[in-house]
Amino acid sequence: SQNFPKPTAQPTINQPVARSNNFTLSKTLNSFPAWSVLIDGQTAISGSEDRTIKFWNIETGTVMNTLSGHTDVVRSLILTPDRTLISGSGDRTIKLWNLQTNQLLQTLNHGSSVWSVAANKDTLFSVGEDGILKLWSLPNGTLLKTIPAHENRIFSVVISPDGKTIATGGFAGQTSETQ
């Protein structure tokens, strides 16, 4: 059981924060520490240490919605073209959410703490504490393949734009590529 910082009465927003040559970080949304963030139009979606997924209005900095269901930190988020939100967590699960209804569609068990998820049209990829890359069928959640990719934890997984190469990054500087 982890001790989490007490949330502020109302999540706050700060402006402006940082500026570089072409970009300005104009707002910081504050709540629990966020492990993963997505931008979807005018909405920021964050996976947090408080075990929730929050939907933030970028303009106002207010939380518009919260999804609950994980029992540990939400480390990874991706959004599929059909508007399915996929979350990976330290609770060993991957959850698929319907963003039209805000309903949980499916829970998959990776078997160890999940650090990162990625997806292409038909396949979901998950990596975690166990050094294993798992491939899942997106249409039905069936486990397709298990690949021992690293000796230790894997922190990230990405897919090339053409969908033919998967790269992972793990503990002790290891990288792995699968085609």
mmCIF file with all atom_site columns, C-alpha atoms in Angstrom:
data_model
loop_
_atom_site.group_PDB
_atom_site.id
_atom_site.type_symbol
_atom_site.label_atom_id
_atom_site.label_alt_id
_atom_site.label_comp_id
_atom_site.label_asym_id
_atom_site.label_entity_id
_atom_site.label_seq_id
_atom_site.pdbx_PDB_ins_code
_atom_site.Cartn_x
_atom_site.Cartn_y
_atom_site.Cartn_z
_atom_site.occupancy
_atom_site.B_iso_or_equiv
_atom_site.pdbx_formal_charge
_atom_site.auth_seq_id
_atom_site.auth_comp_id
_atom_site.auth_asym_id
_atom_site.auth_atom_id
_atom_site.pdbx_PDB_model_num
ATOM 1   C CA . SER A 1 1   ? 0.000   0.000   0.000   1.00 0.00 ? 1   SER A CA 1
ATOM 2   C CA . GLN A 1 2   ? 1.390   3.357   -1.019  1.00 0.00 ? 2   GLN A CA 1
ATOM 3   C CA . ASN A 1 3   ? 0.863   6.697   0.653   1.00 0.00 ? 3   ASN A CA 1
ATOM 4   C CA . PHE A 1 4   ? -0.383  9.269   -1.805  1.00 0.00 ? 4   PHE A CA 1
ATOM 5   C CA . PRO A 1 5   ? -0.257  13.016  -1.268  1.00 0.00 ? 5   PRO A CA 1
ATOM 6   C CA . LYS A 1 6   ? -3.538  14.567  -0.251  1.00 0.00 ? 6   LYS A CA 1
ATOM 7   C CA . PRO A 1 7   ? -5.231  16.189  -3.236  1.00 0.00 ? 7   PRO A CA 1
ATOM 8   C CA . THR A 1 8   ? -5.811  19.897  -3.206  1.00 0.00 ? 8   THR A CA 1
ATOM 9   C CA . ALA A 1 9   ? -9.417  20.919  -2.675  1.00 0.00 ? 9   ALA A CA 1
ATOM 10  C CA . GLN A 1 10  ? -9.640  21.758  -6.362  1.00 0.00 ? 10  GLN A CA 1
ATOM 11  C CA . PRO A 1 11  ? -7.024  20.877  -8.985  1.00 0.00 ? 11  PRO A CA 1
ATOM 12  C CA . THR A 1 12  ? -5.289  24.067  -10.033 1.00 0.00 ? 12  THR A CA 1
ATOM 13  C CA . ILE A 1 13  ? -3.811  25.484  -13.188 1.00 0.00 ? 13  ILE A CA 1
ATOM 14  C CA . ASN A 1 14  ? -0.711  27.639  -13.492 1.00 0.00 ? 14  ASN A CA 1
ATOM 15  C CA . GLN A 1 15  ? 0.256   29.849  -16.443 1.00 0.00 ? 15  GLN A CA 1
ATOM 16  C CA . PRO A 1 16  ? 2.740   30.439  -18.212 1.00 0.00 ? 16  PRO A CA 1
ATOM 17  C CA . VAL A 1 17  ? 5.385   27.943  -17.207 1.00 0.00 ? 17  VAL A CA 1
ATOM 18  C CA . ALA A 1 18  ? 8.148   27.683  -19.807 1.00 0.00 ? 18  ALA A CA 1
ATOM 19  C CA . ARG A 1 19  ? 9.084   28.963  -23.241 1.00 0.00 ? 19  ARG A CA 1
ATOM 20  C CA . SER A 1 20  ? 11.456  27.609  -25.891 1.00 0.00 ? 20  SER A CA 1
ATOM 21  C CA . ASN A 1 21  ? 12.122  28.543  -29.524 1.00 0.00 ? 21  ASN A CA 1
ATOM 22  C CA . ASN A 1 22  ? 8.824   27.404  -31.020 1.00 0.00 ? 22  ASN A CA 1
ATOM 23  C CA . PHE A 1 23  ? 6.712   26.216  -28.106 1.00 0.00 ? 23  PHE A CA 1
ATOM 24  C CA . THR A 1 24  ? 5.243   27.700  -24.973 1.00 0.00 ? 24  THR A CA 1
ATOM 25  C CA . LEU A 1 25  ? 4.147   25.524  -22.086 1.00 0.00 ? 25  LEU A CA 1
ATOM 26  C CA . SER A 1 26  ? 1.254   27.722  -21.110 1.00 0.00 ? 26  SER A CA 1
ATOM 27  C CA . LYS A 1 27  ? -0.473  25.665  -18.435 1.00 0.00 ? 27  LYS A CA 1
ATOM 28  C CA . THR A 1 28  ? 0.322   23.073  -15.831 1.00 0.00 ? 28  THR A CA 1
ATOM 29  C CA . LEU A 1 29  ? -2.559  21.001  -14.545 1.00 0.00 ? 29  LEU A CA 1
ATOM 30  C CA . ASN A 1 30  ? -1.992  20.035  -10.923 1.00 0.00 ? 30  ASN A CA 1
ATOM 31  C CA . SER A 1 31  ? -3.485  17.168  -8.997  1.00 0.00 ? 31  SER A CA 1
ATOM 32  C CA . PHE A 1 32  ? -1.743  13.901  -8.143  1.00 0.00 ? 32  PHE A CA 1
ATOM 33  C CA . PRO A 1 33  ? 1.515   13.171  -9.972  1.00 0.00 ? 33  PRO A CA 1
ATOM 34  C CA . ALA A 1 34  ? 0.665   12.187  -13.558 1.00 0.00 ? 34  ALA A CA 1
ATOM 35  C CA . TRP A 1 35  ? 2.552   9.327   -15.206 1.00 0.00 ? 35  TRP A CA 1
ATOM 36  C CA . SER A 1 36  ? 1.006   9.611   -18.651 1.00 0.00 ? 36  SER A CA 1
ATOM 37  C CA . VAL A 1 37  ? -0.731  12.391  -20.582 1.00 0.00 ? 37  VAL A CA 1
ATOM 38  C CA . LEU A 1 38  ? -2.613  12.477  -23.899 1.00 0.00 ? 38  LEU A CA 1
ATOM 39  C CA . ILE A 1 39  ? -4.097  15.401  -25.800 1.00 0.00 ? 39  ILE A CA 1
ATOM 40  C CA . ASP A 1 40  ? -7.451  14.847  -27.491 1.00 0.00 ? 40  ASP A CA 1
ATOM 41  C CA . GLY A 1 41  ? -8.638  18.108  -29.055 1.00 0.00 ? 41  GLY A CA 1
ATOM 42  C CA . GLN A 1 42  ? -9.201  20.536  -26.187 1.00 0.00 ? 42  GLN A CA 1
ATOM 43  C CA . THR A 1 43  ? -8.965  17.788  -23.582 1.00 0.00 ? 43  THR A CA 1
ATOM 44  C CA . ALA A 1 44  ? -5.892  16.522  -21.742 1.00 0.00 ? 44  ALA A CA 1
ATOM 45  C CA . ILE A 1 45  ? -6.188  12.982  -20.387 1.00 0.00 ? 45  ILE A CA 1
ATOM 46  C CA . SER A 1 46  ? -3.897  12.020  -17.503 1.00 0.00 ? 46  SER A CA 1
ATOM 47  C CA . GLY A 1 47  ? -3.099  8.714   -15.825 1.00 0.00 ? 47  GLY A CA 1
ATOM 48  C CA . SER A 1 48  ? -2.148  9.337   -12.228 1.00 0.00 ? 48  SER A CA 1
ATOM 49  C CA . GLU A 1 49  ? -0.592  8.018   -9.085  1.00 0.00 ? 49  GLU A CA 1
ATOM 50  C CA . ASP A 1 50  ? -4.015  8.239   -7.439  1.00 0.00 ? 50  ASP A CA 1
ATOM 51  C CA . ARG A 1 51  ? -5.130  5.285   -9.641  1.00 0.00 ? 51  ARG A CA 1
ATOM 52  C CA . THR A 1 52  ? -7.462  7.376   -11.791 1.00 0.00 ? 52  THR A CA 1
ATOM 53  C CA . ILE A 1 53  ? -7.706  8.702   -15.317 1.00 0.00 ? 53  ILE A CA 1
ATOM 54  C CA . LYS A 1 54  ? -8.722  12.359  -15.442 1.00 0.00 ? 54  LYS A CA 1
ATOM 55  C CA . PHE A 1 55  ? -10.087 14.374  -18.357 1.00 0.00 ? 55  PHE A CA 1
ATOM 56  C CA . TRP A 1 56  ? -9.047  18.036  -18.164 1.00 0.00 ? 56  TRP A CA 1
ATOM 57  C CA . ASN A 1 57  ? -10.446 21.004  -20.042 1.00 0.00 ? 57  ASN A CA 1
ATOM 58  C CA . ILE A 1 58  ? -7.250  22.549  -21.423 1.00 0.00 ? 58  ILE A CA 1
ATOM 59  C CA . GLU A 1 59  ? -8.683  26.075  -21.496 1.00 0.00 ? 59  GLU A CA 1
ATOM 60  C CA . THR A 1 60  ? -10.044 26.183  -17.961 1.00 0.00 ? 60  THR A CA 1
ATOM 61  C CA . GLY A 1 61  ? -7.859  23.590  -16.232 1.00 0.00 ? 61  GLY A CA 1
ATOM 62  C CA . THR A 1 62  ? -10.876 21.933  -14.655 1.00 0.00 ? 62  THR A CA 1
ATOM 63  C CA . VAL A 1 63  ? -11.439 18.196  -14.369 1.00 0.00 ? 63  VAL A CA 1
ATOM 64  C CA . MET A 1 64  ? -14.405 17.271  -16.568 1.00 0.00 ? 64  MET A CA 1
ATOM 65  C CA . ASN A 1 65  ? -14.492 13.546  -15.837 1.00 0.00 ? 65  ASN A CA 1
ATOM 66  C CA . THR A 1 66  ? -12.656 10.846  -13.880 1.00 0.00 ? 66  THR A CA 1
ATOM 67  C CA . LEU A 1 67  ? -12.451 7.137   -14.656 1.00 0.00 ? 67  LEU A CA 1
ATOM 68  C CA . SER A 1 68  ? -11.743 4.776   -11.762 1.00 0.00 ? 68  SER A CA 1
ATOM 69  C CA . GLY A 1 69  ? -11.025 1.068   -11.812 1.00 0.00 ? 69  GLY A CA 1
ATOM 70  C CA . HIS A 1 70  ? -7.291  0.563   -11.427 1.00 0.00 ? 70  HIS A CA 1
ATOM 71  C CA . THR A 1 71  ? -5.927  -0.358  -7.997  1.00 0.00 ? 71  THR A CA 1
ATOM 72  C CA . ASP A 1 72  ? -2.414  1.042   -8.543  1.00 0.00 ? 72  ASP A CA 1
ATOM 73  C CA . VAL A 1 73  ? -0.724  3.877   -10.447 1.00 0.00 ? 73  VAL A CA 1
ATOM 74  C CA . VAL A 1 74  ? -1.888  4.396   -14.054 1.00 0.00 ? 74  VAL A CA 1
ATOM 75  C CA . ARG A 1 75  ? 1.410   4.484   -15.969 1.00 0.00 ? 75  ARG A CA 1
ATOM 76  C CA . SER A 1 76  ? 0.427   4.417   -19.623 1.00 0.00 ? 76  SER A CA 1
ATOM 77  C CA . LEU A 1 77  ? -2.400  5.712   -21.806 1.00 0.00 ? 77  LEU A CA 1
ATOM 78  C CA . ILE A 1 78  ? -3.143  5.452   -25.512 1.00 0.00 ? 78  ILE A CA 1
ATOM 79  C CA . LEU A 1 79  ? -6.157  6.418   -27.583 1.00 0.00 ? 79  LEU A CA 1
ATOM 80  C CA . THR A 1 80  ? -7.131  4.310   -30.589 1.00 0.00 ? 80  THR A CA 1
ATOM 81  C CA . PRO A 1 81  ? -8.705  5.779   -33.747 1.00 0.00 ? 81  PRO A CA 1
ATOM 82  C CA . ASP A 1 82  ? -12.089 4.280   -32.766 1.00 0.00 ? 82  ASP A CA 1
ATOM 83  C CA . ARG A 1 83  ? -11.911 6.290   -29.493 1.00 0.00 ? 83  ARG A CA 1
ATOM 84  C CA . THR A 1 84  ? -11.046 3.403   -27.209 1.00 0.00 ? 84  THR A CA 1
ATOM 85  C CA . LEU A 1 85  ? -8.841  4.564   -24.350 1.00 0.00 ? 85  LEU A CA 1
ATOM 86  C CA . ILE A 1 86  ? -6.347  1.928   -23.209 1.00 0.00 ? 86  ILE A CA 1
ATOM 87  C CA . SER A 1 87  ? -4.666  2.224   -19.812 1.00 0.00 ? 87  SER A CA 1
ATOM 88  C CA . GLY A 1 88  ? -1.825  0.206   -18.294 1.00 0.00 ? 88  GLY A CA 1
ATOM 89  C CA . SER A 1 89  ? -1.263  0.100   -14.550 1.00 0.00 ? 89  SER A CA 1
ATOM 90  C CA . GLY A 1 90  ? 0.968   -1.069  -11.766 1.00 0.00 ? 90  GLY A CA 1
ATOM 91  C CA . ASP A 1 91  ? -1.949  -3.302  -10.741 1.00 0.00 ? 91  ASP A CA 1
ATOM 92  C CA . ARG A 1 92  ? -0.906  -5.726  -13.549 1.00 0.00 ? 92  ARG A CA 1
ATOM 93  C CA . THR A 1 93  ? -3.898  -4.872  -15.714 1.00 0.00 ? 93  THR A CA 1
ATOM 94  C CA . ILE A 1 94  ? -4.672  -3.206  -19.010 1.00 0.00 ? 94  ILE A CA 1
ATOM 95  C CA . LYS A 1 95  ? -8.112  -1.654  -19.232 1.00 0.00 ? 95  LYS A CA 1
ATOM 96  C CA . LEU A 1 96  ? -10.008 -0.743  -22.395 1.00 0.00 ? 96  LEU A CA 1
ATOM 97  C CA . TRP A 1 97  ? -12.525 2.096   -22.002 1.00 0.00 ? 97  TRP A CA 1
ATOM 98  C CA . ASN A 1 98  ? -15.272 3.294   -24.350 1.00 0.00 ? 98  ASN A CA 1
ATOM 99  C CA . LEU A 1 99  ? -14.923 7.092   -24.392 1.00 0.00 ? 99  LEU A CA 1
ATOM 100 C CA . GLN A 1 100 ? -18.385 7.573   -25.893 1.00 0.00 ? 100 GLN A CA 1
ATOM 101 C CA . THR A 1 101 ? -20.017 6.016   -22.803 1.00 0.00 ? 101 THR A CA 1
ATOM 102 C CA . ASN A 1 102 ? -17.133 6.221   -20.258 1.00 0.00 ? 102 ASN A CA 1
ATOM 103 C CA . GLN A 1 103 ? -17.668 2.514   -19.613 1.00 0.00 ? 103 GLN A CA 1
ATOM 104 C CA . LEU A 1 104 ? -15.020 -0.124  -18.985 1.00 0.00 ? 104 LEU A CA 1
ATOM 105 C CA . LEU A 1 105 ? -15.085 -2.542  -21.927 1.00 0.00 ? 105 LEU A CA 1
ATOM 106 C CA . GLN A 1 106 ? -12.498 -5.113  -20.902 1.00 0.00 ? 106 GLN A CA 1
ATOM 107 C CA . THR A 1 107 ? -9.705  -5.856  -18.440 1.00 0.00 ? 107 THR A CA 1
ATOM 108 C CA . LEU A 1 108 ? -6.636  -7.836  -19.539 1.00 0.00 ? 108 LEU A CA 1
ATOM 109 C CA . ASN A 1 109 ? -4.127  -9.330  -17.093 1.00 0.00 ? 109 ASN A CA 1
ATOM 110 C CA . HIS A 1 110 ? -0.521  -8.713  -18.181 1.00 0.00 ? 110 HIS A CA 1
ATOM 111 C CA . GLY A 1 111 ? 0.806   -10.781 -15.249 1.00 0.00 ? 111 GLY A CA 1
ATOM 112 C CA . SER A 1 112 ? 3.154   -8.130  -13.850 1.00 0.00 ? 112 SER A CA 1
ATOM 113 C CA . SER A 1 113 ? 3.074   -4.378  -13.309 1.00 0.00 ? 113 SER A CA 1
ATOM 114 C CA . VAL A 1 114 ? 2.423   -2.695  -16.671 1.00 0.00 ? 114 VAL A CA 1
ATOM 115 C CA . TRP A 1 115 ? 4.782   0.138   -17.635 1.00 0.00 ? 115 TRP A CA 1
ATOM 116 C CA . SER A 1 116 ? 3.701   0.881   -21.201 1.00 0.00 ? 116 SER A CA 1
ATOM 117 C CA . VAL A 1 117 ? 1.088   0.039   -23.821 1.00 0.00 ? 117 VAL A CA 1
ATOM 118 C CA . ALA A 1 118 ? 0.957   0.723   -27.563 1.00 0.00 ? 118 ALA A CA 1
ATOM 119 C CA . ALA A 1 119 ? -1.399  -0.325  -30.334 1.00 0.00 ? 119 ALA A CA 1
ATOM 120 C CA . ASN A 1 120 ? -1.835  -0.494  -34.056 1.00 0.00 ? 120 ASN A CA 1
ATOM 121 C CA . LYS A 1 121 ? -5.050  -1.230  -35.949 1.00 0.00 ? 121 LYS A CA 1
ATOM 122 C CA . ASP A 1 122 ? -5.493  -4.821  -34.742 1.00 0.00 ? 122 ASP A CA 1
ATOM 123 C CA . THR A 1 123 ? -2.935  -5.453  -32.018 1.00 0.00 ? 123 THR A CA 1
ATOM 124 C CA . LEU A 1 124 ? -2.284  -4.169  -28.511 1.00 0.00 ? 124 LEU A CA 1
ATOM 125 C CA . PHE A 1 125 ? 1.269   -4.398  -27.119 1.00 0.00 ? 125 PHE A CA 1
ATOM 126 C CA . SER A 1 126 ? 2.036   -4.375  -23.393 1.00 0.00 ? 126 SER A CA 1
ATOM 127 C CA . VAL A 1 127 ? 5.310   -4.424  -21.462 1.00 0.00 ? 127 VAL A CA 1
ATOM 128 C CA . GLY A 1 128 ? 6.127   -4.428  -17.803 1.00 0.00 ? 128 GLY A CA 1
ATOM 129 C CA . GLU A 1 129 ? 8.060   -5.434  -14.774 1.00 0.00 ? 129 GLU A CA 1
ATOM 130 C CA . ASP A 1 130 ? 8.583   -9.007  -16.025 1.00 0.00 ? 130 ASP A CA 1
ATOM 131 C CA . GLY A 1 131 ? 10.609  -8.098  -19.155 1.00 0.00 ? 131 GLY A CA 1
ATOM 132 C CA . ILE A 1 132 ? 7.921   -9.644  -21.351 1.00 0.00 ? 132 ILE A CA 1
ATOM 133 C CA . LEU A 1 133 ? 6.358   -8.106  -24.465 1.00 0.00 ? 133 LEU A CA 1
ATOM 134 C CA . LYS A 1 134 ? 2.776   -9.326  -24.905 1.00 0.00 ? 134 LYS A CA 1
ATOM 135 C CA . LEU A 1 135 ? 0.704   -9.026  -28.067 1.00 0.00 ? 135 LEU A CA 1
ATOM 136 C CA . TRP A 1 136 ? -3.085  -9.000  -27.718 1.00 0.00 ? 136 TRP A CA 1
ATOM 137 C CA . SER A 1 137 ? -5.886  -9.039  -30.284 1.00 0.00 ? 137 SER A CA 1
ATOM 138 C CA . LEU A 1 138 ? -7.622  -5.668  -30.106 1.00 0.00 ? 138 LEU A CA 1
ATOM 139 C CA . PRO A 1 139 ? -10.955 -6.931  -31.377 1.00 0.00 ? 139 PRO A CA 1
ATOM 140 C CA . ASN A 1 140 ? -11.380 -9.538  -28.620 1.00 0.00 ? 140 ASN A CA 1
ATOM 141 C CA . GLY A 1 141 ? -8.541  -9.242  -26.071 1.00 0.00 ? 141 GLY A CA 1
ATOM 142 C CA . THR A 1 142 ? -7.069  -12.674 -26.781 1.00 0.00 ? 142 THR A CA 1
ATOM 143 C CA . LEU A 1 143 ? -3.380  -13.065 -25.920 1.00 0.00 ? 143 LEU A CA 1
ATOM 144 C CA . LEU A 1 144 ? -1.658  -13.714 -29.263 1.00 0.00 ? 144 LEU A CA 1
ATOM 145 C CA . LYS A 1 145 ? 2.007   -13.959 -28.336 1.00 0.00 ? 145 LYS A CA 1
ATOM 146 C CA . THR A 1 146 ? 4.432   -13.642 -25.425 1.00 0.00 ? 146 THR A CA 1
ATOM 147 C CA . ILE A 1 147 ? 7.991   -12.544 -26.211 1.00 0.00 ? 147 ILE A CA 1
ATOM 148 C CA . PRO A 1 148 ? 10.757  -12.506 -23.565 1.00 0.00 ? 148 PRO A CA 1
ATOM 149 C CA . ALA A 1 149 ? 12.266  -9.194  -24.714 1.00 0.00 ? 149 ALA A CA 1
ATOM 150 C CA . HIS A 1 150 ? 14.467  -8.177  -21.754 1.00 0.00 ? 150 HIS A CA 1
ATOM 151 C CA . GLU A 1 151 ? 16.015  -9.741  -18.686 1.00 0.00 ? 151 GLU A CA 1
ATOM 152 C CA . ASN A 1 152 ? 14.434  -7.060  -16.474 1.00 0.00 ? 152 ASN A CA 1
ATOM 153 C CA . ARG A 1 153 ? 11.649  -4.508  -16.513 1.00 0.00 ? 153 ARG A CA 1
ATOM 154 C CA . ILE A 1 154 ? 10.631  -2.818  -19.757 1.00 0.00 ? 154 ILE A CA 1
ATOM 155 C CA . PHE A 1 155 ? 9.677   0.852   -19.434 1.00 0.00 ? 155 PHE A CA 1
ATOM 156 C CA . SER A 1 156 ? 8.380   1.618   -22.919 1.00 0.00 ? 156 SER A CA 1
ATOM 157 C CA . VAL A 1 157 ? 7.058   0.125   -26.125 1.00 0.00 ? 157 VAL A CA 1
ATOM 158 C CA . VAL A 1 158 ? 6.483   1.888   -29.469 1.00 0.00 ? 158 VAL A CA 1
ATOM 159 C CA . ILE A 1 159 ? 5.430   0.812   -32.937 1.00 0.00 ? 159 ILE A CA 1
ATOM 160 C CA . SER A 1 160 ? 6.809   2.171   -36.195 1.00 0.00 ? 160 SER A CA 1
ATOM 161 C CA . PRO A 1 161 ? 4.339   4.144   -38.344 1.00 0.00 ? 161 PRO A CA 1
ATOM 162 C CA . ASP A 1 162 ? 4.136   1.266   -40.845 1.00 0.00 ? 162 ASP A CA 1
ATOM 163 C CA . GLY A 1 163 ? 3.323   -1.149  -37.982 1.00 0.00 ? 163 GLY A CA 1
ATOM 164 C CA . LYS A 1 164 ? 6.110   -3.566  -38.901 1.00 0.00 ? 164 LYS A CA 1
ATOM 165 C CA . THR A 1 165 ? 8.621   -2.817  -36.140 1.00 0.00 ? 165 THR A CA 1
ATOM 166 C CA . ILE A 1 166 ? 8.146   -2.805  -32.368 1.00 0.00 ? 166 ILE A CA 1
ATOM 167 C CA . ALA A 1 167 ? 10.816  -1.222  -30.166 1.00 0.00 ? 167 ALA A CA 1
ATOM 168 C CA . THR A 1 168 ? 11.106  -1.539  -26.399 1.00 0.00 ? 168 THR A CA 1
ATOM 169 C CA . GLY A 1 169 ? 13.272  0.264   -23.877 1.00 0.00 ? 169 GLY A CA 1
ATOM 170 C CA . GLY A 1 170 ? 14.157  -1.291  -20.579 1.00 0.00 ? 170 GLY A CA 1
ATOM 171 C CA . PHE A 1 171 ? 16.240  -1.462  -17.469 1.00 0.00 ? 171 PHE A CA 1
ATOM 172 C CA . ALA A 1 172 ? 20.036  -1.020  -17.687 1.00 0.00 ? 172 ALA A CA 1
ATOM 173 C CA . GLY A 1 173 ? 19.810  0.683   -21.089 1.00 0.00 ? 173 GLY A CA 1
ATOM 174 C CA . GLN A 1 174 ? 18.578  -2.376  -22.973 1.00 0.00 ? 174 GLN A CA 1
ATOM 175 C CA . THR A 1 175 ? 16.649  -1.862  -26.175 1.00 0.00 ? 175 THR A CA 1
ATOM 176 C CA . SER A 1 176 ? 15.003  -4.519  -28.260 1.00 0.00 ? 176 SER A CA 1
ATOM 177 C CA . GLU A 1 177 ? 13.501  -4.568  -31.721 1.00 0.00 ? 177 GLU A CA 1
ATOM 178 C CA . THR A 1 178 ? 10.992  -7.074  -33.087 1.00 0.00 ? 178 THR A CA 1
ATOM 179 C CA . GLN A 1 179 ? 9.703   -7.292  -36.617 1.00 0.00 ? 179 GLN A CA 1
#
